[in-house]
Short mmCIF file of C-alpha atoms and ligand atoms in Angstrom, two decimals:
data_model
loop_
_atom_site.label_atom_id
_atom_site.label_comp_id
_atom_site.label_asym_id
_atom_site.label_seq_id
_atom_site.Cartn_x
_atom_site.Cartn_y
_atom_site.Cartn_z
CA UNK A 1 109.30 28.97 77.63
CA UNK A 2 106.18 30.94 77.16
CA UNK A 3 105.47 30.74 80.87
CA UNK A 4 109.18 31.91 81.68
CA UNK A 5 108.32 34.56 79.28
CA UNK A 6 105.02 35.69 80.60
CA UNK A 7 106.92 35.92 83.98
CA UNK A 8 109.43 38.27 82.58
CA UNK A 9 106.52 40.67 81.30
CA UNK A 10 106.29 43.25 84.09
CA UNK A 11 102.75 43.43 85.49
CA UNK A 12 101.36 47.06 84.99
CA UNK A 13 102.07 49.36 87.73
CA UNK A 14 99.42 50.18 90.11
CA UNK A 15 98.28 53.92 90.56
CA UNK A 16 100.73 55.49 92.83
CA UNK A 17 99.49 56.17 96.74
CA UNK A 18 99.06 59.74 95.77
CA UNK A 19 96.88 59.17 93.03
CA UNK A 20 95.09 56.62 94.64
CA UNK A 21 94.60 58.40 98.08
CA UNK A 22 92.78 61.20 95.67
CA UNK A 23 90.52 58.70 93.98
CA UNK A 24 89.73 57.34 97.77
CA UNK A 25 88.74 60.97 98.68
CA UNK A 26 86.39 61.42 95.81
CA UNK A 27 85.00 58.29 95.27
CA UNK A 28 83.15 56.92 98.33
CA UNK A 29 82.24 53.51 96.52
CA UNK A 30 86.28 52.80 96.66
CA UNK A 31 87.12 54.74 99.90
CA UNK A 32 84.59 52.12 101.58
CA UNK A 33 85.98 48.81 100.27
CA UNK A 34 87.82 46.47 102.74
CA UNK A 35 91.54 46.58 102.45
CA UNK A 36 91.58 43.50 100.61
CA UNK A 37 89.40 44.66 97.87
CA UNK A 38 90.91 47.94 98.09
CA UNK A 39 94.04 46.16 96.92
CA UNK A 40 92.62 44.40 94.00
CA UNK A 41 91.07 47.39 92.79
CA UNK A 42 94.19 49.45 92.87
CA UNK A 43 95.73 46.44 90.88
CA UNK A 44 92.64 46.32 88.31
CA UNK A 45 92.64 50.27 88.07
CA UNK A 46 96.57 49.91 86.88
CA UNK A 47 95.73 46.95 84.28
CA UNK A 48 92.83 49.19 83.17
CA UNK A 49 95.29 52.34 82.77
CA UNK A 50 97.88 49.85 80.94
CA UNK A 51 95.19 48.40 78.46
CA UNK A 52 92.83 51.17 77.63
CA UNK A 53 93.37 54.39 75.85
CA UNK A 54 91.44 56.92 77.65
CA UNK A 55 90.22 59.54 74.91
CA UNK A 56 88.85 63.03 76.19
CA UNK A 57 87.00 64.28 73.22
CA UNK A 58 85.11 67.65 72.36
CA UNK A 59 87.50 69.77 74.63
CA UNK A 60 87.64 67.90 77.61
CA UNK A 61 91.03 67.42 79.09
CA UNK A 62 91.84 64.69 81.80
CA UNK A 63 94.63 64.61 83.99
CA UNK A 64 96.37 61.63 85.78
CA UNK A 65 93.99 61.75 88.81
CA UNK A 66 90.58 61.91 86.81
CA UNK A 67 92.04 59.20 84.37
CA UNK A 68 92.44 57.17 87.50
CA UNK A 69 89.02 57.76 89.09
CA UNK A 70 87.63 56.68 85.83
CA UNK A 71 89.78 53.42 85.56
CA UNK A 72 88.65 52.62 89.48
CA UNK A 73 84.79 53.31 88.76
CA UNK A 74 85.07 50.85 85.76
CA UNK A 75 86.75 48.15 87.58
CA UNK A 76 84.54 48.08 90.57
CA UNK A 77 82.55 45.62 88.71
CA UNK A 78 85.61 43.35 88.08
CA UNK A 79 86.52 42.98 91.77
CA UNK A 80 85.37 39.09 91.43
CA UNK A 81 85.41 38.95 87.85
CA UNK A 82 88.84 39.68 87.43
CA UNK A 83 90.94 41.46 84.58
CA UNK A 84 89.42 38.89 81.94
CA UNK A 85 86.54 41.49 82.27
CA UNK A 86 88.61 43.83 80.22
CA UNK A 87 88.69 41.67 77.20
CA UNK A 88 87.56 42.50 73.87
CA UNK A 89 87.93 46.49 73.30
CA UNK A 90 90.39 49.02 73.48
CA UNK A 91 89.08 52.72 74.07
CA UNK A 92 87.45 54.59 76.79
CA UNK A 93 86.31 57.89 75.03
CA UNK A 94 84.93 60.26 77.49
CA UNK A 95 82.55 63.61 76.62
CA UNK A 96 82.44 66.74 78.73
CA UNK A 97 78.89 66.08 79.37
CA UNK A 98 75.52 64.23 77.55
CA UNK A 99 76.36 63.32 74.14
CA UNK A 100 74.04 62.97 70.96
CA UNK A 101 74.27 60.22 68.60
CA UNK A 102 72.20 59.45 65.38
CA UNK A 103 70.38 56.27 65.38
CA UNK A 104 68.73 54.68 62.25
CA UNK A 105 66.45 51.70 61.95
CA UNK A 106 64.88 49.86 58.89
CA UNK A 107 61.46 48.78 60.15
CA UNK A 108 59.68 45.61 58.81
CA UNK A 109 57.90 47.87 55.76
CA UNK A 110 61.24 48.54 54.76
CA UNK A 111 60.96 52.21 55.91
CA UNK A 112 64.37 54.00 57.33
CA UNK A 113 63.98 55.84 60.74
CA UNK A 114 66.59 58.14 61.69
CA UNK A 115 66.62 60.04 65.06
CA UNK A 116 68.96 61.21 67.76
CA UNK A 117 69.29 59.96 71.23
CA UNK A 118 70.95 62.22 74.10
CA UNK A 119 73.08 59.62 75.98
CA UNK A 120 75.37 59.65 79.25
CA UNK A 121 76.96 56.70 78.71
CA UNK A 122 77.11 53.82 75.70
CA UNK A 123 79.06 50.32 75.35
CA UNK A 124 79.35 48.92 71.92
CA UNK A 125 79.78 45.15 71.91
CA UNK A 126 83.05 45.28 70.45
CA UNK A 127 84.12 48.52 70.48
CA UNK A 128 84.69 51.57 73.06
CA UNK A 129 83.09 52.50 76.05
CA UNK A 130 81.68 56.13 76.10
CA UNK A 131 81.08 57.96 79.13
CA UNK A 132 79.83 61.78 80.12
CA UNK A 133 82.44 63.11 82.66
CA UNK A 134 79.51 65.51 84.09
CA UNK A 135 77.52 62.16 84.62
CA UNK A 136 80.37 60.64 86.38
CA UNK A 137 81.11 63.84 88.49
CA UNK A 138 77.12 63.64 89.40
CA UNK A 139 77.36 59.94 90.43
CA UNK A 140 80.36 60.84 92.68
CA UNK A 141 78.47 63.77 94.09
CA UNK A 142 75.71 61.40 95.12
CA UNK A 143 76.99 58.10 95.56
CA UNK A 144 74.24 56.24 97.31
CA UNK A 145 71.49 57.64 94.93
CA UNK A 146 71.39 54.25 92.62
CA UNK A 147 73.28 55.87 89.73
CA UNK A 148 77.13 54.72 88.60
CA UNK A 149 76.94 55.16 84.75
CA UNK A 150 80.70 53.65 84.83
CA UNK A 151 79.36 50.37 86.37
CA UNK A 152 76.34 50.28 83.90
CA UNK A 153 78.65 50.48 80.79
CA UNK A 154 80.65 47.95 82.24
CA UNK A 155 77.90 45.56 83.01
CA UNK A 156 77.32 45.75 79.43
CA UNK A 157 80.81 44.77 78.58
CA UNK A 158 80.50 41.87 80.97
CA UNK A 159 77.37 41.05 79.29
CA UNK A 160 78.74 41.20 76.04
CA UNK A 161 81.58 39.15 76.92
CA UNK A 162 79.95 35.53 75.79
CA UNK A 163 78.87 37.33 72.40
CA UNK A 164 75.08 37.87 73.19
CA UNK A 165 74.04 41.18 74.82
CA UNK A 166 70.88 39.63 76.42
CA UNK A 167 71.48 40.76 80.43
CA UNK A 168 73.18 37.24 81.03
CA UNK A 169 76.89 37.61 81.51
CA UNK A 170 79.39 34.69 81.18
CA UNK A 171 79.05 32.15 84.07
CA UNK A 172 79.33 28.92 84.92
CA UNK A 173 76.69 26.86 83.34
CA UNK A 174 74.64 25.88 86.16
CA UNK A 175 74.74 29.32 87.72
CA UNK A 176 73.90 30.94 84.22
CA UNK A 177 70.82 28.69 83.69
CA UNK A 178 69.46 30.01 87.29
CA UNK A 179 70.55 33.39 86.64
CA UNK A 180 68.68 33.63 83.54
CA UNK A 181 65.78 32.14 84.84
CA UNK A 182 65.52 34.40 88.15
CA UNK A 183 66.36 37.50 85.98
CA UNK A 184 63.76 36.80 83.70
CA UNK A 185 61.07 36.29 86.39
CA UNK A 186 62.10 39.55 88.14
CA UNK A 187 62.30 41.33 84.83
CA UNK A 188 58.86 40.30 84.08
CA UNK A 189 57.26 41.21 87.16
CA UNK A 190 59.23 44.68 87.10
CA UNK A 191 57.76 45.73 83.73
CA UNK A 192 54.12 44.17 85.10
CA UNK A 193 54.40 46.29 88.06
CA UNK A 194 55.45 49.62 86.23
CA UNK A 195 52.67 48.67 83.55
CA UNK A 196 50.22 48.99 86.45
CA UNK A 197 51.51 52.08 87.39
CA UNK A 198 53.48 50.79 90.40
CA UNK A 199 56.62 52.28 91.97
CA UNK A 200 59.77 50.50 92.96
CA UNK A 201 62.03 53.10 93.52
CA UNK A 202 64.30 51.95 90.65
CA UNK A 203 64.92 53.79 87.70
CA UNK A 204 62.06 52.55 85.09
CA UNK A 205 64.85 52.22 82.26
CA UNK A 206 65.44 48.98 83.53
CA UNK A 207 62.30 48.07 81.81
CA UNK A 208 63.67 48.85 78.37
CA UNK A 209 65.17 45.44 77.79
CA UNK A 210 66.76 42.61 79.74
CA UNK A 211 70.17 43.79 79.19
CA UNK A 212 69.40 47.40 80.61
CA UNK A 213 67.64 45.56 83.53
CA UNK A 214 70.57 43.72 84.20
CA UNK A 215 73.03 46.99 83.84
CA UNK A 216 70.53 49.32 85.99
CA UNK A 217 70.37 46.45 88.91
CA UNK A 218 74.34 46.72 88.73
CA UNK A 219 74.21 50.22 89.45
CA UNK A 220 71.74 49.62 92.34
CA UNK A 221 73.84 46.81 93.80
CA UNK A 222 76.75 49.25 94.00
CA UNK A 223 75.35 52.71 94.81
CA UNK A 224 71.89 51.58 96.67
CA UNK A 225 72.16 48.01 97.70
CA UNK A 226 69.33 48.25 100.31
CA UNK A 227 66.78 49.45 97.81
CA UNK A 228 67.70 46.70 95.28
CA UNK A 229 67.36 43.76 98.11
CA UNK A 230 63.99 44.98 99.04
CA UNK A 231 62.87 45.17 95.85
CA UNK A 232 64.41 42.77 93.97
CA UNK A 233 65.90 40.25 96.33
CA UNK A 234 66.42 37.23 94.03
CA UNK A 235 68.66 39.65 91.73
CA UNK A 236 70.32 41.48 94.62
CA UNK A 237 71.49 37.70 95.71
CA UNK A 238 72.83 36.93 92.07
CA UNK A 239 74.65 40.19 91.69
CA UNK A 240 76.29 39.90 95.50
CA UNK A 241 77.44 36.87 94.53
CA UNK A 242 78.98 38.14 90.66
CA UNK A 243 80.57 41.16 92.34
CA UNK A 244 80.93 40.70 95.83
CA UNK A 245 79.33 42.75 98.71
CA UNK A 246 78.54 46.46 97.98
CA UNK A 247 80.93 48.60 99.36
CA UNK A 248 78.14 50.78 100.74
CA UNK A 249 77.18 47.90 103.07
ZN1 ZN B 1 72.66 50.55 79.25
#
């Protein structure tokens, strides 16, 4: 009975050909997908637009073309994983530019520290995904520079699906073990090289924490895959399997 009901429920409509053509014209990472993955991304973007509320704030307005573009970029990391990667949250909040957030932390001595961070994106474990539109546009202007804030924040969402934000997404058990081992080794090596003053071409922000390492490397997989493969080959191999081939290869 439920199966029958489910079949009756219409699939969310994919973006119209005009909107999708405009998305491909603006986003090289979408334009360079092969026809099969392009079809999959378009369907995923339709599902994203159906399931997520996109809320522009602080005076920003977004038209249908910009919303479709955001949905497409956010769904790039789901090409292999599928729409289960959209589970557990409902809202994409978009600021016009980098945004300030207040942070607090109580240290071991019980002292409350408060500070302000300026962010271009943020993903709460079970809350909204937040992006700066100016930074999304800057990623689109330089698609092979190693940056893609939408992919970065979606990597955090995939990471958090198993309940722990630790740089290891939900995977079959054997792969998860190999992933955790290889990423830890690569992360430790990356931090050690950085501490010794070495330069890998990969954003040093990746050294912040294992979960940032995964999110930053995900950006390189999509927008500078050759650099990632040279600098961090084992990580590049896992990401190739997890996300499928980079559109830039
Ligand atoms: Zn991050």
